[in-house]
């Protein structure tokens, strides 16, 4: 493993530009037009397995900063979309990077692993009052600017809380997603207009800075046409402290993650078929797996994602 700096001397370098200078970002941004994006690159990058090179940087959009590692294979495949992998609430992005590294190296796929800090992003799974979508778009715009990969479309993966963010991001920006992989989400935003956002796409009960339901509604057909792969541990049936609970969500989506994954696939399929779409959808239940990314990876999750 080697480390790479994109420009400037060994100390951190910094550059800023206005949103209008990045078409990739400006075409997707739904709020706070003209927000400044700041980025810097750093040398102290923990290695991951394999002969990939890694660059770490951060972006600041508005008042929030998001860091990310970009892992570049020794022989990049230019026609392969990058894999954007989103961690869960444990925020162990480095563990996720190590689990995916050998598969991405073999495939020639650039791997992007953001890390949402607890201080800056206590509720990174949510899009509305928080805007993690804008920071992810800034990450993709920067990777494109770096010349590392074409980020017009990405393979998008998320585990647990990251899966919640991943499918909500894809609902807003389906044109940026080549394939969507969601694993062990705690709960889902259903393609259902009888349920208020964020459980569905009816108007939210509380006002939001961004009208997510309306924007997702406008993109819904494109979202339902995506290649969607859902993964869940076959034993992920515990109502742990991290799981969102309550009469409404339990009655609609199920009492645990396994039930909710099955329900989401049924809801996605029904919404697609109601619009004359044959869904490109599968559900994989990983044997002997509880709610653990490490166990799911050992059971073949990361390989399944990269080979899908």
Short mmCIF file of C-alpha atoms in Angstrom, two decimals:
data_model
loop_
_atom_site.label_atom_id
_atom_site.label_comp_id
_atom_site.label_asym_id
_atom_site.label_seq_id
_atom_site.Cartn_x
_atom_site.Cartn_y
_atom_site.Cartn_z
CA UNK A 1 0.00 0.00 0.00
CA UNK A 2 1.28 3.42 -0.90
CA UNK A 3 -0.05 6.86 -0.23
CA UNK A 4 -0.59 9.54 -2.81
CA UNK A 5 -0.90 13.30 -2.74
CA UNK A 6 -2.66 14.88 -5.68
CA UNK A 7 -0.92 18.22 -5.74
CA UNK A 8 1.35 20.51 -3.81
CA UNK A 9 4.03 19.77 -1.20
CA UNK A 10 3.79 17.16 1.52
CA UNK A 11 1.88 19.37 3.88
CA UNK A 12 -1.87 19.56 3.42
CA UNK A 13 -2.90 21.60 0.40
CA UNK A 14 -6.20 23.39 0.06
CA UNK A 15 -8.32 24.69 -2.78
CA UNK A 16 -11.78 26.13 -3.06
CA UNK A 17 -14.20 26.75 -5.87
CA UNK A 18 -17.79 27.88 -6.27
CA UNK A 19 -20.54 25.34 -6.90
CA UNK A 20 -21.19 26.79 -10.37
CA UNK A 21 -17.75 25.59 -11.44
CA UNK A 22 -18.72 21.96 -10.83
CA UNK A 23 -21.48 20.88 -13.20
CA UNK A 24 -21.60 17.48 -11.56
CA UNK A 25 -22.62 19.10 -8.29
CA UNK A 26 -24.66 22.02 -9.54
CA UNK A 27 -26.98 19.86 -11.62
CA UNK A 28 -27.93 17.82 -8.56
CA UNK A 29 -28.04 20.39 -5.77
CA UNK A 30 -31.55 21.16 -4.53
CA UNK A 31 -30.76 23.79 -1.92
CA UNK A 32 -28.35 26.49 -0.74
CA UNK A 33 -27.20 27.46 -4.22
CA UNK A 34 -23.74 28.91 -4.43
CA UNK A 35 -22.47 27.16 -1.30
CA UNK A 36 -18.70 27.02 -1.14
CA UNK A 37 -16.93 23.68 -1.28
CA UNK A 38 -13.55 23.35 0.41
CA UNK A 39 -11.26 20.37 0.09
CA UNK A 40 -7.81 19.30 1.18
CA UNK A 41 -5.61 16.25 0.73
CA UNK A 42 -3.50 14.55 3.37
CA UNK A 43 -0.62 12.08 3.59
CA UNK A 44 -1.42 10.12 6.76
CA UNK A 45 -3.65 7.46 5.24
CA UNK A 46 -3.99 4.13 7.06
CA UNK A 47 -3.33 1.31 4.58
CA UNK A 48 -5.88 -1.20 3.40
CA UNK A 49 -5.15 -4.66 2.08
CA UNK A 50 -3.79 -5.14 -1.42
CA UNK A 51 -1.70 -3.07 -3.84
CA UNK A 52 -4.16 -0.17 -4.06
CA UNK A 53 -3.13 3.44 -3.46
CA UNK A 54 -5.14 5.60 -1.10
CA UNK A 55 -5.81 9.33 -0.86
CA UNK A 56 -7.66 10.91 2.04
CA UNK A 57 -9.36 14.27 1.77
CA UNK A 58 -12.26 16.21 3.20
CA UNK A 59 -14.94 18.47 1.79
CA UNK A 60 -16.83 21.20 3.56
CA UNK A 61 -20.24 22.15 2.25
CA UNK A 62 -21.85 24.90 4.28
CA UNK A 63 -20.96 24.31 7.92
CA UNK A 64 -20.31 20.56 7.79
CA UNK A 65 -17.17 18.65 6.84
CA UNK A 66 -17.04 15.13 5.45
CA UNK A 67 -13.84 13.12 5.04
CA UNK A 68 -13.34 10.28 2.59
CA UNK A 69 -10.69 7.83 1.46
CA UNK A 70 -10.36 7.02 -2.23
CA UNK A 71 -8.73 3.65 -2.87
CA UNK A 72 -7.38 3.27 -6.40
CA UNK A 73 -6.65 -0.20 -7.82
CA UNK A 74 -3.32 -0.96 -9.46
CA UNK A 75 -5.05 -1.43 -12.83
CA UNK A 76 -8.23 0.67 -12.88
CA UNK A 77 -10.99 -0.44 -15.25
CA UNK A 78 -12.12 2.84 -16.85
CA UNK A 79 -15.61 1.60 -17.73
CA UNK A 80 -16.35 0.31 -14.21
CA UNK A 81 -18.27 2.76 -12.00
CA UNK A 82 -16.64 3.53 -8.64
CA UNK A 83 -18.05 1.86 -5.55
CA UNK A 84 -19.26 4.38 -2.97
CA UNK A 85 -19.54 2.46 0.32
CA UNK A 86 -21.34 4.01 3.31
CA UNK A 87 -20.69 2.80 6.85
CA UNK A 88 -23.22 2.21 9.62
CA UNK A 89 -23.60 4.01 12.95
CA UNK A 90 -20.38 2.44 14.27
CA UNK A 91 -18.68 4.64 11.61
CA UNK A 92 -15.95 2.07 10.94
CA UNK A 93 -15.22 3.15 7.38
CA UNK A 94 -11.73 1.62 7.51
CA UNK A 95 -13.17 -1.82 8.29
CA UNK A 96 -15.48 -1.50 5.32
CA UNK A 97 -12.58 -0.43 3.10
CA UNK A 98 -10.51 -3.46 4.10
CA UNK A 99 -13.43 -5.80 3.47
CA UNK A 100 -13.98 -4.46 -0.05
CA UNK A 101 -10.34 -3.79 -1.04
CA UNK A 102 -9.34 -7.16 -2.51
CA UNK A 103 -12.55 -7.44 -4.52
CA UNK A 104 -12.21 -3.90 -5.89
CA UNK A 105 -8.54 -4.50 -6.72
CA UNK A 106 -9.45 -7.67 -8.65
CA UNK A 107 -12.21 -5.83 -10.50
CA UNK A 108 -10.21 -2.67 -11.17
CA UNK A 109 -12.85 -0.67 -9.31
CA UNK A 110 -12.16 2.59 -7.48
CA UNK A 111 -13.48 2.43 -3.91
CA UNK A 112 -14.71 5.54 -2.09
CA UNK A 113 -15.31 5.28 1.67
CA UNK A 114 -16.58 8.45 3.39
CA UNK A 115 -16.59 8.77 7.16
CA UNK A 116 -19.30 10.82 8.88
CA UNK A 117 -17.96 12.06 12.22
CA UNK A 118 -20.24 11.86 15.25
CA UNK A 119 -19.77 15.54 16.05
CA UNK A 120 -20.50 16.86 12.56
CA UNK A 121 -23.05 14.23 11.53
CA UNK A 122 -24.96 12.80 14.53
CA UNK A 123 -27.80 11.77 12.19
CA UNK A 124 -26.03 11.20 8.88
CA UNK A 125 -28.67 8.65 7.81
CA UNK A 126 -31.27 11.38 7.34
CA UNK A 127 -31.78 13.74 4.43
CA UNK A 128 -33.87 16.77 5.26
CA UNK A 129 -32.69 18.95 8.12
CA UNK A 130 -29.23 17.45 7.55
CA UNK A 131 -27.85 17.39 4.01
CA UNK A 132 -25.44 14.45 3.71
CA UNK A 133 -26.53 14.15 0.08
CA UNK A 134 -24.87 17.47 -0.77
CA UNK A 135 -21.61 16.40 0.86
CA UNK A 136 -21.64 13.07 -0.99
CA UNK A 137 -22.21 14.94 -4.25
CA UNK A 138 -19.24 17.16 -3.39
CA UNK A 139 -17.11 14.05 -2.76
CA UNK A 140 -18.07 12.67 -6.18
CA UNK A 141 -17.42 16.01 -7.86
CA UNK A 142 -13.97 16.16 -6.28
CA UNK A 143 -13.06 12.60 -7.28
CA UNK A 144 -14.03 13.54 -10.83
CA UNK A 145 -11.91 16.71 -10.61
CA UNK A 146 -9.00 14.62 -9.35
CA UNK A 147 -9.14 12.58 -12.54
CA UNK A 148 -9.37 9.36 -10.53
CA UNK A 149 -12.66 8.06 -11.96
CA UNK A 150 -15.78 9.01 -13.84
CA UNK A 151 -18.32 9.58 -11.09
CA UNK A 152 -21.30 10.33 -13.30
CA UNK A 153 -22.65 7.04 -11.94
CA UNK A 154 -21.54 4.94 -8.98
CA UNK A 155 -22.30 1.55 -7.54
CA UNK A 156 -23.77 2.60 -4.20
CA UNK A 157 -23.53 0.40 -1.10
CA UNK A 158 -24.62 1.03 2.46
CA UNK A 159 -24.73 -1.07 5.60
CA UNK A 160 -27.22 -0.47 8.44
CA UNK A 161 -27.41 3.32 8.88
CA UNK A 162 -25.42 3.64 5.66
CA UNK A 163 -28.08 1.58 3.89
CA UNK A 164 -30.71 4.03 5.12
CA UNK A 165 -28.74 6.91 3.64
CA UNK A 166 -27.91 5.00 0.45
CA UNK A 167 -31.48 4.26 -0.58
CA UNK A 168 -32.66 7.76 0.33
CA UNK A 169 -29.82 9.27 -1.70
CA UNK A 170 -30.74 7.00 -4.64
CA UNK A 171 -34.38 8.07 -4.41
CA UNK A 172 -33.28 11.68 -4.93
CA UNK A 173 -30.49 11.05 -7.44
CA UNK A 174 -31.26 7.81 -9.32
CA UNK A 175 -29.44 9.16 -12.38
CA UNK A 176 -26.19 9.03 -10.35
CA UNK A 177 -26.58 5.36 -9.41
CA UNK A 178 -25.49 2.44 -11.62
CA UNK A 179 -26.57 -0.14 -9.03
CA UNK A 180 -27.88 0.10 -5.47
CA UNK A 181 -26.87 -2.33 -2.71
CA UNK A 182 -28.51 -1.92 0.71
CA UNK A 183 -27.61 -4.23 3.58
CA UNK A 184 -29.29 -4.55 6.98
CA UNK A 185 -31.08 -1.21 6.98
CA UNK A 186 -32.86 -0.50 10.24
CA UNK A 187 -35.88 0.84 8.37
CA UNK A 188 -36.84 2.21 4.97
CA UNK A 189 -38.47 5.08 3.15
CA UNK A 190 -41.19 3.18 1.32
CA UNK A 191 -42.38 4.10 -2.21
CA UNK A 192 -45.77 4.62 -0.56
CA UNK A 193 -47.84 7.80 -0.67
CA UNK A 194 -49.99 6.83 2.31
CA UNK A 195 -47.08 6.99 4.76
CA UNK A 196 -45.61 10.37 5.81
CA UNK A 197 -41.93 11.00 5.14
CA UNK A 198 -39.52 9.57 6.22
CA UNK A 199 -41.50 6.28 6.43
CA UNK A 200 -43.02 6.98 3.01
CA UNK A 201 -43.45 9.72 0.43
CA UNK A 202 -46.48 11.55 1.79
CA UNK A 203 -45.69 15.05 3.13
CA UNK A 204 -43.68 15.06 6.34
CA UNK A 205 -45.52 15.75 9.58
CA UNK A 206 -42.83 18.29 10.54
CA UNK A 207 -41.52 20.96 8.16
CA UNK A 208 -38.17 20.23 6.48
CA UNK A 209 -35.54 22.54 5.04
CA UNK A 210 -35.78 20.48 1.86
CA UNK A 211 -38.96 18.99 0.41
CA UNK A 212 -37.56 15.47 0.14
CA UNK A 213 -40.90 13.70 -0.49
CA UNK A 214 -41.75 15.90 -3.47
CA UNK A 215 -38.29 15.54 -4.97
CA UNK A 216 -38.30 11.77 -4.47
CA UNK A 217 -41.79 11.59 -5.98
CA UNK A 218 -40.49 13.29 -9.13
CA UNK A 219 -37.69 10.72 -9.43
CA UNK A 220 -39.66 7.68 -8.32
CA UNK A 221 -39.99 5.96 -11.68
CA UNK A 222 -36.25 6.30 -12.31
CA UNK A 223 -35.58 4.94 -8.83
CA UNK A 224 -37.80 1.91 -9.37
CA UNK A 225 -35.91 1.14 -12.58
CA UNK A 226 -32.59 0.84 -10.73
CA UNK A 227 -30.77 -2.43 -10.23
CA UNK A 228 -31.44 -3.06 -6.54
CA UNK A 229 -29.80 -5.70 -4.38
CA UNK A 230 -30.96 -6.05 -0.78
CA UNK A 231 -28.95 -8.06 1.77
CA UNK A 232 -29.83 -9.05 5.32
CA UNK A 233 -28.48 -11.44 7.93
CA UNK A 234 -30.82 -14.42 8.25
CA UNK A 235 -30.53 -14.09 12.05
CA UNK A 236 -30.89 -10.29 12.14
CA UNK A 237 -34.10 -10.52 14.14
CA UNK A 238 -33.16 -8.80 17.41
CA UNK A 239 -34.71 -5.55 18.58
CA UNK A 240 -31.45 -3.97 19.70
CA UNK A 241 -31.01 -0.42 20.99
CA UNK A 242 -30.01 0.93 17.57
CA UNK A 243 -33.20 -0.28 15.89
CA UNK A 244 -35.94 2.29 15.40
CA UNK A 245 -39.09 1.04 17.14
CA UNK A 246 -42.65 2.19 17.58
CA UNK A 247 -46.23 1.17 16.95
CA UNK A 248 -46.42 2.73 13.48
CA UNK A 249 -43.15 1.43 12.06
CA UNK A 250 -43.50 -2.01 13.66
CA UNK A 251 -47.00 -2.44 12.23
CA UNK A 252 -46.08 -1.29 8.73
CA UNK A 253 -42.51 -2.52 8.19
CA UNK A 254 -42.07 -5.29 10.76
CA UNK A 255 -40.54 -5.74 14.18
CA UNK A 256 -36.93 -6.48 13.14
CA UNK A 257 -34.52 -5.90 10.25
CA UNK A 258 -35.15 -9.22 8.52
CA UNK A 259 -38.89 -8.61 8.42
CA UNK A 260 -38.35 -5.03 7.27
CA UNK A 261 -36.01 -6.07 4.44
CA UNK A 262 -38.60 -8.55 3.18
CA UNK A 263 -41.35 -5.96 3.46
CA UNK A 264 -39.30 -3.36 1.59
CA UNK A 265 -38.68 -5.74 -1.29
CA UNK A 266 -42.39 -6.49 -1.53
CA UNK A 267 -43.22 -2.78 -1.47
CA UNK A 268 -40.57 -1.94 -4.07
CA UNK A 269 -41.77 -4.73 -6.37
CA UNK A 270 -45.42 -3.69 -6.02
CA UNK A 271 -44.64 -0.02 -6.71
CA UNK A 272 -42.59 -0.94 -9.79
CA UNK A 273 -45.15 -3.33 -11.21
CA UNK A 274 -47.96 -0.82 -10.63
CA UNK A 275 -46.08 1.46 -13.04
CA UNK A 276 -45.45 -1.23 -15.63
CA UNK A 277 -41.81 -1.72 -14.57
CA UNK A 278 -40.26 -5.16 -14.22
CA UNK A 279 -38.06 -4.62 -11.14
CA UNK A 280 -34.40 -5.63 -11.26
CA UNK A 281 -34.50 -6.68 -7.62
CA UNK A 282 -33.15 -9.43 -5.42
CA UNK A 283 -33.07 -10.18 -1.69
CA UNK A 284 -30.17 -12.20 -0.27
CA UNK A 285 -30.46 -13.57 3.27
CA UNK A 286 -26.97 -14.31 4.57
CA UNK A 287 -26.94 -17.52 6.63
CA UNK A 288 -25.96 -17.45 10.32
CA UNK A 289 -25.49 -13.67 10.33
CA UNK A 290 -26.72 -11.34 13.05
CA UNK A 291 -26.45 -7.54 12.74
CA UNK A 292 -22.70 -7.44 12.06
CA UNK A 293 -20.95 -6.10 8.98
CA UNK A 294 -17.88 -8.21 9.74
CA UNK A 295 -19.94 -11.42 9.91
CA UNK A 296 -21.86 -10.51 6.76
CA UNK A 297 -18.59 -9.81 4.93
CA UNK A 298 -17.24 -13.21 5.99
CA UNK A 299 -20.46 -14.76 4.68
CA UNK A 300 -19.77 -13.27 1.25
CA UNK A 301 -21.50 -9.87 1.33
CA UNK A 302 -18.66 -7.81 -0.14
CA UNK A 303 -17.97 -10.38 -2.85
CA UNK A 304 -21.66 -10.47 -3.79
CA UNK A 305 -21.74 -6.68 -4.08
CA UNK A 306 -18.67 -6.53 -6.33
CA UNK A 307 -19.79 -9.44 -8.50
CA UNK A 308 -23.43 -8.35 -8.91
#
